[in-house]
Amino acid sequence: MTTISILGQGNMGSTIAALVEKAGHTVEAFDSSTADKPVTGDVVVLAVPHPAVAEILAQRSDQLAGKVVVDITNPLDYQTGALTVPADSSSAAQIAQALPTARVLKAFNTNFGPTLAAGTVGDQPTTVLIAGDDDDAKAQLAEIVTASGLKAADVGPLARARELESLALLQIGLAMSGKTSMTGGFALHS
Amino acid sequence: MTTISILGQGNMGSTIAALVEKAGHTVEAFDSSTADKPVTGDVVVLAVPHPAVAEILAQRSDQLAGKVVVDITNPLDYQTGALTVPADSSSAAQIAQALPTARVLKAFNTNFGPTLAAGTVGDQPTTVLIAGDDDDAKAQLAEIVTASGLKAADVGPLARARELESLALLQIGLAMSGKTSMTGGFALHS
């Protein structure tokens, strides 16, 4: 049994916490009232809005050293509809640069919360797409995801986080313009 | 009835030609043996491998002036699994730069050929994602797509071509690693 520290108890944080418990693992929960509580889990999920990541890195970089750090954030400018990170980077790449000993994964950012909770996108099983450079870390997260009843798919190295953030940008734009919904989006079919 | 010029008669070109005819429009077909035949359609589909685009632009830029030019290509390096265009650009953006009076659209690049032919991704209707800066051109292509029996979704300005090419990169990578197939991939669910 692994302890998963989840920073952020909003829609995504609480949904991922429920998945972790369903998978038989232990949740250690953090929100803005627990800034002084140290992170002790082996896997840490950054389930906060993207602009809140910088403060977490500033406050907790020592606690995150060596851990599997899962970035679920989408660095979107909702005014321009574009990504806010440099074109050759990603939120996950920036986190990996700030945490050189952490094993950073990008995951969950292409999943709308309701599709994680329901386990389906439309009539299809929900697939969590995972990018990262550490195969053991990816396998550990994929095990948690599949034990919770969802599907997991490894999309490659952490460099692919850029494309995962791009996919989320398209999907959020389609939802905001009414062409899909928060219970829909892109499903990966076999 | 519109004449659609389709450059390239491979898998994608012949499949899109069949869709155009099903939609009740006229196809003007080009392949490597018809380099001297001028393009006369109102809509021109670049259904060639990405590396062949440069030669078409060099030979036919005058013929393409003012037309709706549909870029379906994916600028992928299959060795590295990454995009070959600069991080802040896209194949479609480069074509638009080379053809300043053309109304360039990105479309079909996120659809595997068999899903265009079958009209389905798994058990879902196939959706053609379209990006472009000219709303009339997007509406014209969307009309052709929907008249052929498929669904169309406008994902925004031509700047979103970068994200469409990123989505294709992920999807092709998932197919090459056996996590999806050419009859599957990402389907847009409502």
CSV table of C-alpha atoms in Angstrom, one decimal:
chain,number,residue,atom,x,y,z
A,1,MET,CA,0.0,0.0,0.0
A,2,THR,CA,1.3,3.4,-1.1
A,3,THR,CA,0.6,6.7,0.5
A,4,ILE,CA,-0.4,9.3,-2.1
A,5,SER,CA,-0.2,12.9,-1.1
A,6,ILE,CA,-2.8,15.0,-2.9
A,7,LEU,CA,-2.2,18.8,-2.9
A,8,GLY,CA,-5.5,20.5,-3.6
A,9,GLN,CA,-9.0,19.4,-2.6
A,10,GLY,CA,-11.0,20.9,-5.4
A,11,ASN,CA,-13.0,18.9,-8.0
A,12,MET,CA,-9.9,17.2,-9.4
A,13,GLY,CA,-8.1,16.6,-6.1
A,14,SER,CA,-11.1,15.1,-4.4
A,15,THR,CA,-11.9,12.9,-7.4
A,16,ILE,CA,-8.4,11.6,-7.6
A,17,ALA,CA,-8.4,11.0,-3.8
A,18,ALA,CA,-11.5,8.8,-4.3
A,19,LEU,CA,-9.8,6.9,-7.1
A,20,VAL,CA,-6.7,6.3,-4.9
A,21,GLU,CA,-8.9,5.0,-2.1
A,22,LYS,CA,-10.8,2.8,-4.5
A,23,ALA,CA,-7.4,1.4,-5.6
A,24,GLY,CA,-6.7,0.4,-2.0
A,25,HIS,CA,-4.0,3.0,-1.3
A,26,THR,CA,-3.8,5.7,1.4
A,27,VAL,CA,-4.6,9.4,0.7
A,28,GLU,CA,-2.7,12.2,2.5
A,29,ALA,CA,-4.7,15.3,1.8
A,30,PHE,CA,-3.5,18.9,1.6
A,31,ASP,CA,-5.3,22.2,1.0
A,32,SER,CA,-4.6,25.8,1.7
A,33,SER,CA,-5.1,25.3,5.4
A,34,THR,CA,-2.3,22.7,5.7
A,35,ALA,CA,0.6,24.7,4.4
A,36,ASP,CA,2.7,23.7,7.4
A,37,LYS,CA,2.0,20.0,7.2
A,38,PRO,CA,4.9,18.1,5.5
A,39,VAL,CA,4.3,15.9,2.5
A,40,THR,CA,5.2,12.3,3.3
A,41,GLY,CA,3.7,10.2,0.5
A,42,ASP,CA,5.8,8.4,-2.1
A,43,VAL,CA,3.6,9.8,-4.8
A,44,VAL,CA,2.6,13.4,-4.8
A,45,VAL,CA,-0.3,14.7,-7.0
A,46,LEU,CA,-0.3,18.5,-7.8
A,47,ALA,CA,-4.1,18.9,-8.0
A,48,VAL,CA,-4.1,22.6,-7.9
A,49,PRO,CA,-4.7,25.3,-10.5
A,50,HIS,CA,-1.6,25.8,-12.6
A,51,PRO,CA,-0.8,29.3,-11.1
A,52,ALA,CA,-0.6,27.7,-7.6
A,53,VAL,CA,2.3,25.4,-8.6
A,54,ALA,CA,5.0,28.0,-8.2
A,55,GLU,CA,4.2,28.6,-4.6
A,56,ILE,CA,4.2,24.9,-3.8
A,57,LEU,CA,7.6,24.4,-5.4
A,58,ALA,CA,8.9,27.4,-3.5
A,59,GLN,CA,7.6,26.0,-0.2
A,60,ARG,CA,8.0,22.3,-0.6
A,61,SER,CA,10.9,21.6,-3.0
A,62,ASP,CA,12.8,19.8,-0.2
A,63,GLN,CA,9.8,17.6,0.7
A,64,LEU,CA,9.3,16.7,-3.0
A,65,ALA,CA,12.9,15.6,-3.6
A,66,GLY,CA,13.1,12.0,-4.9
A,67,LYS,CA,9.4,11.5,-5.0
A,68,VAL,CA,7.1,10.7,-7.9
A,69,VAL,CA,5.4,14.1,-8.6
A,70,VAL,CA,2.3,14.0,-10.8
A,71,ASP,CA,1.5,17.3,-12.6
A,72,ILE,CA,-2.2,17.4,-13.6
A,73,THR,CA,-2.3,21.1,-14.3
A,74,ASN,CA,-3.2,22.9,-17.5
A,75,PRO,CA,-1.3,26.2,-18.1
A,76,LEU,CA,-4.1,27.9,-20.0
A,77,ASP,CA,-4.9,31.5,-20.6
A,78,TYR,CA,-8.6,31.5,-20.8
A,79,GLN,CA,-8.7,35.0,-22.3
A,80,THR,CA,-6.5,34.0,-25.3
A,81,GLY,CA,-7.3,30.3,-25.4
A,82,ALA,CA,-3.6,29.5,-25.6
A,83,LEU,CA,-1.0,27.8,-23.4
A,84,THR,CA,0.9,30.1,-21.0
A,85,VAL,CA,4.2,28.1,-21.0
A,86,PRO,CA,6.8,28.7,-23.7
A,87,ALA,CA,6.1,26.9,-27.0
A,88,ASP,CA,9.0,24.5,-26.5
A,89,SER,CA,8.2,23.7,-22.8
A,90,SER,CA,5.3,22.5,-20.7
A,91,SER,CA,4.1,22.9,-17.1
A,92,ALA,CA,5.5,19.4,-16.4
A,93,ALA,CA,8.9,20.3,-17.9
A,94,GLN,CA,9.1,23.4,-15.8
A,95,ILE,CA,8.3,21.4,-12.7
A,96,ALA,CA,11.0,18.8,-13.6
A,97,GLN,CA,13.5,21.6,-14.0
A,98,ALA,CA,12.6,23.0,-10.5
A,99,LEU,CA,12.7,19.5,-8.9
A,100,PRO,CA,15.8,17.9,-10.5
A,101,THR,CA,15.7,14.8,-8.3
A,102,ALA,CA,11.9,14.2,-8.5
A,103,ARG,CA,10.5,11.8,-10.9
A,104,VAL,CA,7.9,14.0,-12.6
A,105,LEU,CA,4.9,12.6,-14.5
A,106,LYS,CA,2.2,14.3,-16.5
A,107,ALA,CA,-1.2,12.7,-16.0
A,108,PHE,CA,-4.9,13.3,-15.5
A,109,ASN,CA,-4.7,16.7,-17.3
A,110,THR,CA,-6.6,15.4,-20.3
A,111,ASN,CA,-9.4,14.0,-18.2
A,112,PHE,CA,-12.4,16.1,-17.2
A,113,GLY,CA,-13.2,15.4,-13.5
A,114,PRO,CA,-16.7,13.9,-14.1
A,115,THR,CA,-15.1,11.3,-16.5
A,116,LEU,CA,-12.7,10.2,-13.8
A,117,ALA,CA,-15.5,9.9,-11.3
A,118,ALA,CA,-17.8,8.0,-13.6
A,119,GLY,CA,-15.1,5.9,-15.2
A,120,THR,CA,-16.5,6.7,-18.6
A,121,VAL,CA,-16.2,9.2,-21.4
A,122,GLY,CA,-19.6,8.9,-23.1
A,123,ASP,CA,-19.9,5.1,-23.3
A,124,GLN,CA,-16.2,4.4,-23.3
A,125,PRO,CA,-13.9,3.6,-20.4
A,126,THR,CA,-11.9,6.6,-19.2
A,127,THR,CA,-8.2,6.4,-20.1
A,128,VAL,CA,-5.6,8.4,-18.1
A,129,LEU,CA,-2.7,9.4,-20.5
A,130,ILE,CA,0.7,9.4,-18.7
A,131,ALA,CA,4.0,10.9,-19.9
A,132,GLY,CA,7.3,10.7,-18.0
A,133,ASP,CA,10.9,9.8,-18.2
A,134,ASP,CA,10.9,7.3,-15.4
A,135,ASP,CA,9.4,3.9,-16.4
A,136,ASP,CA,9.1,2.7,-12.8
A,137,ALA,CA,7.2,5.8,-11.8
A,138,LYS,CA,4.9,5.5,-14.8
A,139,ALA,CA,4.2,1.9,-14.0
A,140,GLN,CA,3.4,2.7,-10.4
A,141,LEU,CA,0.9,5.4,-11.4
A,142,ALA,CA,-0.6,3.1,-14.1
A,143,GLU,CA,-1.1,0.4,-11.4
A,144,ILE,CA,-3.0,2.9,-9.2
A,145,VAL,CA,-5.1,4.0,-12.1
A,146,THR,CA,-6.0,0.6,-13.3
A,147,ALA,CA,-6.7,-0.7,-9.7
A,148,SER,CA,-9.2,2.2,-9.4
A,149,GLY,CA,-11.1,0.8,-12.5
A,150,LEU,CA,-9.8,3.2,-15.1
A,151,LYS,CA,-7.5,2.6,-18.1
A,152,ALA,CA,-4.0,4.0,-18.3
A,153,ALA,CA,-1.8,4.6,-21.4
A,154,ASP,CA,1.8,5.5,-21.5
A,155,VAL,CA,2.3,8.2,-24.2
A,156,GLY,CA,6.1,8.4,-23.9
A,157,PRO,CA,8.7,10.6,-22.3
A,158,LEU,CA,8.1,13.8,-20.3
A,159,ALA,CA,8.7,15.7,-23.6
A,160,ARG,CA,5.2,14.5,-24.6
A,161,ALA,CA,3.7,16.6,-21.7
A,162,ARG,CA,3.6,19.4,-24.2
A,163,GLU,CA,1.3,17.4,-26.4
A,164,LEU,CA,-0.9,16.3,-23.5
A,165,GLU,CA,-1.3,20.0,-22.5
A,166,SER,CA,-2.1,20.8,-26.2
A,167,LEU,CA,-4.8,18.0,-26.2
A,168,ALA,CA,-6.3,19.4,-23.0
A,169,LEU,CA,-6.3,22.9,-24.5
A,170,LEU,CA,-8.3,21.6,-27.5
A,171,GLN,CA,-10.7,19.7,-25.3
A,172,ILE,CA,-11.4,22.6,-22.9
A,173,GLY,CA,-11.9,24.9,-25.9
A,174,LEU,CA,-14.4,22.4,-27.4
A,175,ALA,CA,-16.2,22.2,-24.1
A,176,MET,CA,-16.3,26.0,-23.7
A,177,SER,CA,-17.8,26.3,-27.1
A,178,GLY,CA,-20.4,23.6,-26.4
A,179,LYS,CA,-19.0,21.0,-28.8
A,180,THR,CA,-18.4,18.6,-26.0
A,181,SER,CA,-19.2,18.5,-22.3
A,182,MET,CA,-17.5,17.8,-19.0
A,183,THR,CA,-18.8,14.2,-19.2
A,184,GLY,CA,-17.4,13.8,-22.7
A,185,GLY,CA,-14.2,15.0,-24.5
A,186,PHE,CA,-11.8,12.7,-26.3
A,187,ALA,CA,-11.9,9.0,-25.5
A,188,LEU,CA,-9.2,6.7,-26.6
A,189,HIS,CA,-10.7,3.8,-28.6
A,190,SER,CA,-8.8,0.6,-29.3
B,1,MET,CA,-21.4,22.0,-56.4
B,2,THR,CA,-17.7,22.8,-55.6
B,3,THR,CA,-14.7,21.4,-57.3
B,4,ILE,CA,-12.2,20.0,-54.7
B,5,SER,CA,-8.6,19.6,-56.0
B,6,ILE,CA,-6.9,16.7,-54.1
B,7,LEU,CA,-3.2,16.6,-54.4
B,8,GLY,CA,-2.0,13.1,-53.5
B,9,GLN,CA,-3.8,9.8,-54.3
B,10,GLY,CA,-2.5,7.7,-51.4
B,11,ASN,CA,-4.6,6.3,-48.6
B,12,MET,CA,-5.7,9.7,-47.3
B,13,GLY,CA,-6.1,11.4,-50.7
B,14,SER,CA,-8.3,8.6,-52.1
B,15,THR,CA,-10.3,8.3,-48.9
B,16,ILE,CA,-11.0,12.1,-48.9
B,17,ALA,CA,-11.8,12.0,-52.6
B,18,ALA,CA,-14.5,9.4,-51.9
B,19,LEU,CA,-15.9,11.6,-49.1
B,20,VAL,CA,-16.1,14.6,-51.4
B,21,GLU,CA,-18.0,12.6,-54.0
B,22,LYS,CA,-20.3,11.2,-51.4
B,23,ALA,CA,-21.0,14.8,-50.4
B,24,GLY,CA,-22.0,15.5,-53.9
B,25,HIS,CA,-19.1,17.6,-55.0
B,26,THR,CA,-16.6,17.2,-57.8
B,27,VAL,CA,-13.0,15.8,-57.3
B,28,GLU,CA,-10.1,17.0,-59.4
B,29,ALA,CA,-7.3,14.5,-58.7
B,30,PHE,CA,-3.5,15.0,-58.8
B,31,ASP,CA,-0.6,12.7,-58.2
B,32,SER,CA,3.1,12.8,-59.1
B,33,SER,CA,2.3,12.1,-62.8
B,34,THR,CA,0.2,15.3,-63.1
B,35,ALA,CA,2.8,17.9,-62.0
B,36,ASP,CA,2.0,20.0,-65.1
B,37,LYS,CA,-1.8,20.0,-64.7
B,38,PRO,CA,-3.0,23.2,-63.1
B,39,VAL,CA,-5.1,23.2,-60.0
B,40,THR,CA,-8.5,24.8,-60.7
B,41,GLY,CA,-10.7,23.8,-57.7
B,42,ASP,CA,-12.0,26.3,-55.2
B,43,VAL,CA,-10.8,24.1,-52.3
B,44,VAL,CA,-7.4,22.3,-52.5
B,45,VAL,CA,-6.5,19.5,-50.2
B,46,LEU,CA,-2.8,18.8,-49.6
B,47,ALA,CA,-3.1,15.0,-49.1
B,48,VAL,CA,0.6,14.3,-49.4
B,49,PRO,CA,3.3,13.3,-46.9
B,50,HIS,CA,4.5,16.4,-45.1
B,51,PRO,CA,8.0,16.5,-46.8
B,52,ALA,CA,6.2,16.8,-50.2
B,53,VAL,CA,4.5,20.1,-49.3
B,54,ALA,CA,7.5,22.3,-49.9
B,55,GLU,CA,7.8,21.2,-53.6
B,56,ILE,CA,4.0,21.8,-54.1
B,57,LEU,CA,4.3,25.3,-52.7
B,58,ALA,CA,7.3,26.0,-54.9
B,59,GLN,CA,5.6,24.8,-58.1
B,60,ARG,CA,2.0,25.9,-57.5
B,61,SER,CA,1.9,29.0,-55.2
B,62,ASP,CA,0.4,31.1,-58.0
B,63,GLN,CA,-2.4,28.5,-58.6
B,64,LEU,CA,-3.1,28.3,-54.8
B,65,ALA,CA,-3.5,32.1,-54.4
B,66,GLY,CA,-6.9,33.0,-52.9
B,67,LYS,CA,-8.1,29.4,-52.6
B,68,VAL,CA,-9.1,27.4,-49.5
B,69,VAL,CA,-6.0,25.3,-48.9
B,70,VAL,CA,-6.5,22.3,-46.5
B,71,ASP,CA,-3.4,21.0,-44.9
B,72,ILE,CA,-3.8,17.4,-43.7
B,73,THR,CA,-0.2,16.7,-43.1
B,74,ASN,CA,1.6,15.7,-39.9
B,75,PRO,CA,5.2,16.9,-39.7
B,76,LEU,CA,6.6,14.0,-37.7
B,77,ASP,CA,10.0,12.6,-37.2
B,78,TYR,CA,9.3,8.9,-36.8
B,79,GLN,CA,12.8,8.3,-35.4
B,80,THR,CA,12.5,10.8,-32.5
B,81,GLY,CA,8.7,10.7,-32.2
B,82,ALA,CA,8.6,14.5,-32.2
B,83,LEU,CA,7.3,17.2,-34.4
B,84,THR,CA,9.7,18.6,-37.1
B,85,VAL,CA,8.3,22.1,-37.2
B,86,PRO,CA,9.5,24.8,-34.7
B,87,ALA,CA,7.8,24.6,-31.3
B,88,ASP,CA,5.9,27.9,-31.9
B,89,SER,CA,4.8,26.9,-35.4
B,90,SER,CA,3.0,24.2,-37.3
B,91,SER,CA,2.9,22.8,-40.8
B,92,ALA,CA,-0.3,24.8,-41.4
B,93,ALA,CA,1.3,28.0,-40.1
B,94,GLN,CA,4.2,27.6,-42.5
B,95,ILE,CA,1.9,27.0,-45.4
B,96,ALA,CA,-0.1,30.1,-44.5
B,97,GLN,CA,3.1,32.1,-44.4
B,98,ALA,CA,4.1,30.8,-47.9
B,99,LEU,CA,0.7,31.5,-49.3
B,100,PRO,CA,-0.3,34.8,-47.9
B,101,THR,CA,-3.6,35.2,-49.9
B,102,ALA,CA,-4.7,31.6,-49.5
B,103,ARG,CA,-7.3,30.7,-46.8
B,104,VAL,CA,-5.4,27.9,-45.0
B,105,LEU,CA,-7.2,25.3,-42.9
B,106,LYS,CA,-5.9,22.5,-40.9
B,107,ALA,CA,-8.1,19.4,-41.0
B,108,PHE,CA,-8.2,15.6,-41.3
B,109,ASN,CA,-4.7,15.3,-39.7
B,110,THR,CA,-6.2,13.8,-36.5
B,111,ASN,CA,-8.2,11.2,-38.4
B,112,PHE,CA,-6.7,7.8,-39.4
B,113,GLY,CA,-7.8,7.0,-43.0
B,114,PRO,CA,-9.8,3.9,-42.0
B,115,THR,CA,-11.9,6.0,-39.6
B,116,LEU,CA,-12.7,8.5,-42.4
B,117,ALA,CA,-13.7,5.6,-44.7
B,118,ALA,CA,-15.8,3.8,-42.1
B,119,GLY,CA,-17.3,6.9,-40.6
B,120,THR,CA,-16.6,5.6,-37.1
B,121,VAL,CA,-13.9,5.6,-34.5
B,122,GLY,CA,-14.6,2.4,-32.6
B,123,ASP,CA,-18.4,2.8,-32.1
B,124,GLN,CA,-18.4,6.6,-32.4
B,125,PRO,CA,-19.0,8.8,-35.4
B,126,THR,CA,-15.8,10.2,-36.8
B,127,THR,CA,-15.3,13.9,-36.2
B,128,VAL,CA,-13.0,16.0,-38.4
B,129,LEU,CA,-11.4,18.7,-36.3
B,130,ILE,CA,-10.8,22.0,-38.3
B,131,ALA,CA,-8.7,25.0,-37.4
B,132,GLY,CA,-8.4,28.2,-39.4
B,133,ASP,CA,-8.7,32.0,-39.4
B,134,ASP,CA,-11.3,32.3,-42.1
B,135,ASP,CA,-14.8,31.4,-40.8
B,136,ASP,CA,-16.3,31.1,-44.3
B,137,ALA,CA,-13.6,28.7,-45.4
B,138,LYS,CA,-14.2,26.6,-42.2
B,139,ALA,CA,-17.9,26.6,-42.8
B,140,GLN,CA,-17.4,25.5,-46.4
B,141,LEU,CA,-15.2,22.6,-45.4
B,142,ALA,CA,-17.5,21.6,-42.5
B,143,GLU,CA,-20.4,21.5,-45.0
B,144,ILE,CA,-18.5,19.1,-47.2
B,145,VAL,CA,-17.5,16.9,-44.2
B,146,THR,CA,-21.1,16.7,-42.8
B,147,ALA,CA,-22.6,16.1,-46.2
B,148,SER,CA,-20.3,13.1,-46.5
B,149,GLY,CA,-21.8,11.7,-43.3
B,150,LEU,CA,-19.0,12.6,-40.9
B,151,LYS,CA,-19.1,15.2,-38.1
B,152,ALA,CA,-17.0,18.4,-38.1
B,153,ALA,CA,-15.9,20.5,-35.2
B,154,ASP,CA,-14.2,23.9,-35.4
B,155,VAL,CA,-11.4,24.1,-32.8
B,156,GLY,CA,-10.5,27.7,-33.4
B,157,PRO,CA,-8.0,29.9,-35.2
B,158,LEU,CA,-5.1,28.5,-37.4
B,159,ALA,CA,-2.9,28.9,-34.3
B,160,ARG,CA,-4.6,25.8,-33.0
B,161,ALA,CA,-3.1,23.8,-35.8
B,162,ARG,CA,-0.1,23.3,-33.5
B,163,GLU,CA,-2.3,21.5,-31.0
B,164,LEU,CA,-4.0,19.5,-33.8
B,165,GLU,CA,-0.6,18.3,-34.9
B,166,SER,CA,0.3,17.5,-31.3
B,167,LEU,CA,-2.9,15.5,-31.0
B,168,ALA,CA,-1.9,13.5,-34.1
B,169,LEU,CA,1.6,13.0,-32.7
B,170,LEU,CA,0.1,11.4,-29.6
B,171,GLN,CA,-2.4,9.3,-31.5
B,172,ILE,CA,0.2,8.0,-34.0
B,173,GLY,CA,2.6,7.2,-31.1
B,174,LEU,CA,-0.2,5.3,-29.4
B,175,ALA,CA,-0.9,3.3,-32.6
B,176,MET,CA,2.7,2.5,-33.2
B,177,SER,CA,3.0,1.1,-29.6
B,178,GLY,CA,-0.2,-1.0,-30.0
B,179,LYS,CA,-2.3,1.1,-27.6
B,180,THR,CA,-4.8,2.0,-30.3
B,181,SER,CA,-5.3,1.0,-33.9
B,182,MET,CA,-5.9,2.6,-37.3
B,183,THR,CA,-9.6,2.0,-36.8
B,184,GLY,CA,-9.5,3.7,-33.4
B,185,GLY,CA,-7.7,6.6,-31.9
B,186,PHE,CA,-9.3,9.6,-30.2
B,187,ALA,CA,-13.1,10.1,-30.7
B,188,LEU,CA,-14.8,13.2,-29.6
B,189,HIS,CA,-17.8,12.4,-27.4
B,190,SER,CA,-20.6,14.8,-26.6
